[in-house]
Short mmCIF file of C-alpha atoms in Angstrom, two decimals:
data_model
loop_
_atom_site.label_atom_id
_atom_site.label_comp_id
_atom_site.label_asym_id
_atom_site.label_seq_id
_atom_site.Cartn_x
_atom_site.Cartn_y
_atom_site.Cartn_z
CA UNK A 1 5.89 -13.64 13.54
CA UNK A 2 7.82 -14.94 16.58
CA UNK A 3 11.38 -16.24 17.89
CA UNK A 4 12.23 -19.26 19.70
CA UNK A 5 15.33 -21.52 21.03
CA UNK A 6 15.44 -24.80 22.04
CA UNK A 7 18.33 -26.17 24.14
CA UNK A 8 19.19 -29.94 25.02
CA UNK A 9 21.96 -31.19 26.90
CA UNK A 10 24.72 -29.59 29.27
CA UNK A 11 24.02 -25.60 28.74
CA UNK A 12 24.06 -22.31 30.52
CA UNK A 13 20.59 -21.61 30.92
CA UNK A 14 21.36 -17.97 31.64
CA UNK A 15 23.12 -17.71 28.56
CA UNK A 16 20.07 -19.00 26.51
CA UNK A 17 17.79 -16.67 28.28
CA UNK A 18 20.04 -13.75 27.27
CA UNK A 19 20.01 -15.40 23.60
CA UNK A 20 16.14 -15.04 23.85
CA UNK A 21 16.05 -11.70 25.14
CA UNK A 22 18.41 -10.44 22.46
CA UNK A 23 15.98 -11.98 19.67
CA UNK A 24 13.01 -10.47 21.40
CA UNK A 25 14.51 -6.76 21.57
CA UNK A 26 15.84 -7.06 18.01
CA UNK A 27 19.67 -6.83 19.50
CA UNK A 28 20.59 -10.10 17.01
CA UNK A 29 18.16 -9.50 14.43
CA UNK A 30 19.19 -10.13 10.67
CA UNK A 31 18.87 -7.13 7.96
CA UNK A 32 16.21 -6.57 5.65
CA UNK A 33 13.58 -8.59 8.14
CA UNK A 34 9.79 -8.13 8.75
CA UNK A 35 9.81 -7.75 12.58
CA UNK A 36 12.98 -6.87 14.95
CA UNK A 37 10.91 -6.65 18.41
CA UNK A 38 8.78 -9.48 19.85
CA UNK A 39 6.91 -7.85 22.72
CA UNK A 40 3.66 -10.20 22.62
CA UNK A 41 4.13 -12.51 25.21
CA UNK A 42 6.70 -15.12 26.03
CA UNK A 43 6.67 -18.92 27.54
CA UNK A 44 9.23 -21.59 28.23
CA UNK A 45 9.05 -25.35 28.57
CA UNK A 46 11.87 -27.46 30.12
CA UNK A 47 12.34 -30.93 31.85
CA UNK A 48 12.33 -31.09 35.57
CA UNK A 49 14.89 -33.27 37.26
CA UNK A 50 12.30 -36.34 37.71
CA UNK A 51 12.18 -35.99 33.66
CA UNK A 52 8.65 -34.39 33.57
CA UNK A 53 7.89 -31.32 31.70
CA UNK A 54 7.08 -27.91 33.33
CA UNK A 55 6.30 -24.86 31.65
CA UNK A 56 5.39 -20.96 32.11
CA UNK A 57 3.99 -18.48 30.15
CA UNK A 58 3.75 -14.36 30.51
CA UNK A 59 1.74 -12.04 28.27
CA UNK A 60 4.21 -9.37 28.82
CA UNK A 61 7.18 -8.91 27.15
CA UNK A 62 10.50 -10.84 28.33
CA UNK A 63 12.18 -7.75 28.81
CA UNK A 64 9.45 -6.50 31.37
CA UNK A 65 9.28 -9.67 33.03
CA UNK A 66 12.24 -11.99 33.08
CA UNK A 67 13.20 -11.24 36.31
CA UNK A 68 9.84 -12.41 37.95
CA UNK A 69 10.26 -15.63 36.17
CA UNK A 70 12.35 -17.39 38.06
CA UNK A 71 14.21 -19.43 35.11
CA UNK A 72 17.89 -18.01 35.31
CA UNK A 73 18.28 -20.73 38.12
CA UNK A 74 17.04 -23.78 36.21
CA UNK A 75 19.40 -26.74 36.27
CA UNK A 76 17.89 -28.42 33.24
CA UNK A 77 18.82 -30.69 30.38
CA UNK A 78 16.33 -29.18 27.87
CA UNK A 79 15.13 -25.63 28.06
CA UNK A 80 12.67 -24.23 25.23
CA UNK A 81 11.83 -20.59 25.33
CA UNK A 82 9.15 -18.53 22.69
CA UNK A 83 8.65 -15.00 22.29
CA UNK A 84 5.79 -13.81 20.34
CA UNK A 85 4.81 -10.78 17.82
CA UNK A 86 1.29 -10.97 17.27
CA UNK A 87 0.50 -11.10 13.62
CA UNK A 88 -3.12 -9.89 14.25
CA UNK A 89 -3.74 -7.07 16.51
CA UNK A 90 -6.70 -9.03 18.31
CA UNK A 91 -4.74 -11.72 19.37
CA UNK A 92 -2.72 -10.22 21.88
CA UNK A 93 -3.87 -11.99 25.16
CA UNK A 94 -2.60 -14.78 27.40
CA UNK A 95 -4.90 -16.89 25.49
CA UNK A 96 -2.49 -17.10 22.56
CA UNK A 97 0.50 -16.80 24.68
CA UNK A 98 2.64 -19.90 23.51
CA UNK A 99 3.28 -23.04 24.38
CA UNK A 100 0.03 -23.84 23.79
CA UNK A 101 -0.57 -27.04 25.73
CA UNK A 102 -2.84 -30.15 25.25
CA UNK A 103 -3.20 -32.71 27.93
CA UNK A 104 -3.52 -36.51 26.99
CA UNK A 105 -3.45 -39.73 29.02
CA UNK A 106 0.32 -40.06 29.50
CA UNK A 107 1.12 -36.38 29.94
CA UNK A 108 1.11 -33.16 27.99
CA UNK A 109 2.12 -31.81 24.80
CA UNK A 110 3.42 -28.10 24.57
CA UNK A 111 3.59 -26.56 21.12
CA UNK A 112 5.63 -23.77 19.96
CA UNK A 113 5.11 -21.95 16.41
CA UNK A 114 6.85 -19.15 14.51
CA UNK A 115 4.87 -17.92 11.25
CA UNK A 116 1.64 -17.32 10.18
CA UNK A 117 -0.77 -19.95 8.64
CA UNK A 118 -4.36 -18.38 7.97
CA UNK A 119 -5.35 -21.05 5.87
CA UNK A 120 -4.64 -24.14 7.79
CA UNK A 121 -7.96 -24.55 9.51
CA UNK A 122 -9.16 -25.68 5.94
CA UNK A 123 -7.48 -28.55 6.06
CA UNK A 124 -9.21 -29.60 9.50
CA UNK A 125 -12.60 -29.18 8.13
CA UNK A 126 -13.27 -25.80 10.06
CA UNK A 127 -15.51 -22.93 8.49
CA UNK A 128 -13.15 -20.36 9.61
CA UNK A 129 -9.91 -19.83 11.79
CA UNK A 130 -9.99 -19.10 15.68
CA UNK A 131 -6.09 -19.21 16.11
CA UNK A 132 -3.77 -20.48 13.21
CA UNK A 133 -1.12 -21.37 15.60
CA UNK A 134 -3.68 -23.72 17.51
CA UNK A 135 -5.10 -25.04 14.28
CA UNK A 136 -1.79 -25.96 13.24
CA UNK A 137 -1.06 -27.79 16.49
CA UNK A 138 -4.14 -30.08 15.71
CA UNK A 139 -3.21 -30.62 11.83
CA UNK A 140 0.43 -31.40 12.42
CA UNK A 141 -0.48 -33.72 15.54
CA UNK A 142 -3.98 -35.09 15.60
CA UNK A 143 -5.53 -35.71 19.09
CA UNK A 144 -4.51 -38.77 20.79
CA UNK A 145 -1.54 -39.38 19.53
CA UNK A 146 1.58 -39.94 21.38
CA UNK A 147 4.34 -39.56 18.85
CA UNK A 148 4.74 -37.05 15.84
CA UNK A 149 4.75 -39.71 12.58
CA UNK A 150 7.71 -38.05 10.38
CA UNK A 151 6.67 -38.94 6.96
CA UNK A 152 2.79 -37.91 7.50
CA UNK A 153 4.16 -34.44 8.95
CA UNK A 154 6.35 -33.77 5.89
CA UNK A 155 3.38 -34.70 3.69
CA UNK A 156 0.85 -32.74 5.58
CA UNK A 157 3.27 -29.70 5.28
CA UNK A 158 3.40 -30.15 1.48
CA UNK A 159 -0.35 -30.27 1.25
CA UNK A 160 -1.28 -27.25 3.17
CA UNK A 161 -3.24 -24.79 1.44
CA UNK A 162 -1.09 -21.54 0.29
CA UNK A 163 -1.39 -18.39 1.92
CA UNK A 164 1.03 -18.89 4.90
CA UNK A 165 4.42 -17.89 5.64
CA UNK A 166 6.04 -20.63 7.89
CA UNK A 167 5.82 -23.83 9.93
CA UNK A 168 8.35 -23.68 11.85
CA UNK A 169 7.74 -25.35 15.35
CA UNK A 170 8.66 -27.12 18.60
CA UNK A 171 6.55 -30.14 19.95
CA UNK A 172 7.41 -31.47 23.57
CA UNK A 173 6.30 -34.82 25.27
CA UNK A 174 7.55 -36.07 28.08
CA UNK A 175 9.87 -38.73 26.37
CA UNK A 176 10.75 -36.58 23.44
CA UNK A 177 10.50 -33.54 21.26
CA UNK A 178 10.44 -32.35 17.76
CA UNK A 179 11.56 -29.35 15.75
CA UNK A 180 9.85 -28.75 12.88
CA UNK A 181 11.70 -26.50 10.03
CA UNK A 182 9.35 -25.45 7.26
CA UNK A 183 8.63 -22.35 5.16
CA UNK A 184 6.11 -21.97 2.54
CA UNK A 185 8.41 -21.98 -1.14
CA UNK A 186 6.96 -18.31 -1.93
CA UNK A 187 6.78 -16.81 1.24
CA UNK A 188 8.73 -13.59 1.59
CA UNK A 189 11.86 -12.94 3.85
CA UNK A 190 13.30 -16.84 3.83
CA UNK A 191 16.35 -15.96 5.93
CA UNK A 192 13.89 -14.91 8.68
CA UNK A 193 12.13 -18.18 8.64
CA UNK A 194 15.61 -20.05 8.54
CA UNK A 195 16.39 -22.04 11.67
CA UNK A 196 20.24 -22.62 12.82
CA UNK A 197 21.73 -25.32 14.97
CA UNK A 198 24.61 -24.98 16.94
CA UNK A 199 26.11 -28.26 17.92
CA UNK A 200 28.85 -28.38 20.70
CA UNK A 201 30.57 -31.55 22.42
CA UNK A 202 27.66 -31.52 25.28
CA UNK A 203 24.61 -29.74 24.06
CA UNK A 204 23.07 -28.60 20.95
CA UNK A 205 20.75 -25.31 20.49
CA UNK A 206 18.11 -24.82 17.80
CA UNK A 207 17.36 -21.11 17.34
CA UNK A 208 15.37 -18.71 14.95
CA UNK A 209 18.76 -16.47 14.33
CA UNK A 210 22.45 -17.02 15.01
CA UNK A 211 23.42 -15.93 18.52
CA UNK A 212 26.71 -14.55 18.38
CA UNK A 213 27.14 -14.35 22.01
CA UNK A 214 26.63 -18.29 22.08
CA UNK A 215 29.12 -19.10 19.06
CA UNK A 216 30.40 -17.21 15.80
CA UNK A 217 28.27 -17.22 12.95
CA UNK A 218 30.32 -19.71 10.87
CA UNK A 219 29.63 -22.39 13.99
CA UNK A 220 25.69 -22.36 13.39
CA UNK A 221 24.68 -24.49 10.85
CA UNK A 222 21.65 -23.63 8.34
CA UNK A 223 19.23 -26.21 8.68
CA UNK A 224 17.42 -27.18 4.95
CA UNK A 225 13.41 -26.50 5.01
CA UNK A 226 10.97 -29.69 5.13
CA UNK A 227 13.24 -30.85 7.97
CA UNK A 228 11.84 -32.79 11.15
CA UNK A 229 14.43 -33.42 13.83
CA UNK A 230 13.64 -35.94 16.68
CA UNK A 231 14.88 -34.91 20.05
CA UNK A 232 15.00 -37.76 22.72
CA UNK A 233 16.76 -35.21 24.92
CA UNK A 234 20.03 -37.27 24.38
CA UNK A 235 21.88 -35.49 21.66
CA UNK A 236 23.68 -38.91 20.64
CA UNK A 237 20.23 -40.13 19.93
CA UNK A 238 19.13 -37.58 17.63
CA UNK A 239 17.62 -38.27 14.28
CA UNK A 240 16.77 -35.98 11.49
CA UNK A 241 14.35 -36.66 8.55
CA UNK A 242 14.72 -34.56 5.24
CA UNK A 243 12.35 -34.64 2.10
CA UNK A 244 12.63 -32.09 -0.87
CA UNK A 245 9.86 -29.60 -0.51
#
């Protein structure tokens, strides 16, 4: 189980990082949720001044290592940060720290996931699961593709074998990004897996939970499940797609 945030536009990087730190330590956690603290590593992706992507990861908690990350001084139009609570104890290792990365001819894809999907490997024809988030990455975005097919993504979310919790994810590529919001209909703790969005005149933020320090709770929009948001990193061009689960 994890938490993530993605900010696009003219935002305060320090405030966004403070928000993630609060999510990782349980300061902003909702009531009656399964996991309050997310200490098993963190990772970030941001857009550079040249329009490319850069990333960093640390297997330590954000509370332990934020001062060494150098992210507070970032001047960027896009920042995504993921903090992790490993569902399985044998998955606490730098190899499992998000973002996951895939190199393609025209640039890298980065992937962040919040949830546990122990059956998605079956849809890839594998005999067993090695790391559910990596398998979910391959399931949503087959290797070699340069954009997320929205209709196919929504269909694949509906077709996943039962047994998982959430498929909330961020996928980032040099030219655009996507936020996938999906929770298994019968999954417990639906509120824990509900993404919220804050829209301001010059920026927008999507987060795993509302962050009071960024804006009052009434200003955070609850995203419907089975939603894919395409982010070309210019908020006025954002497109959103939704189908009934």
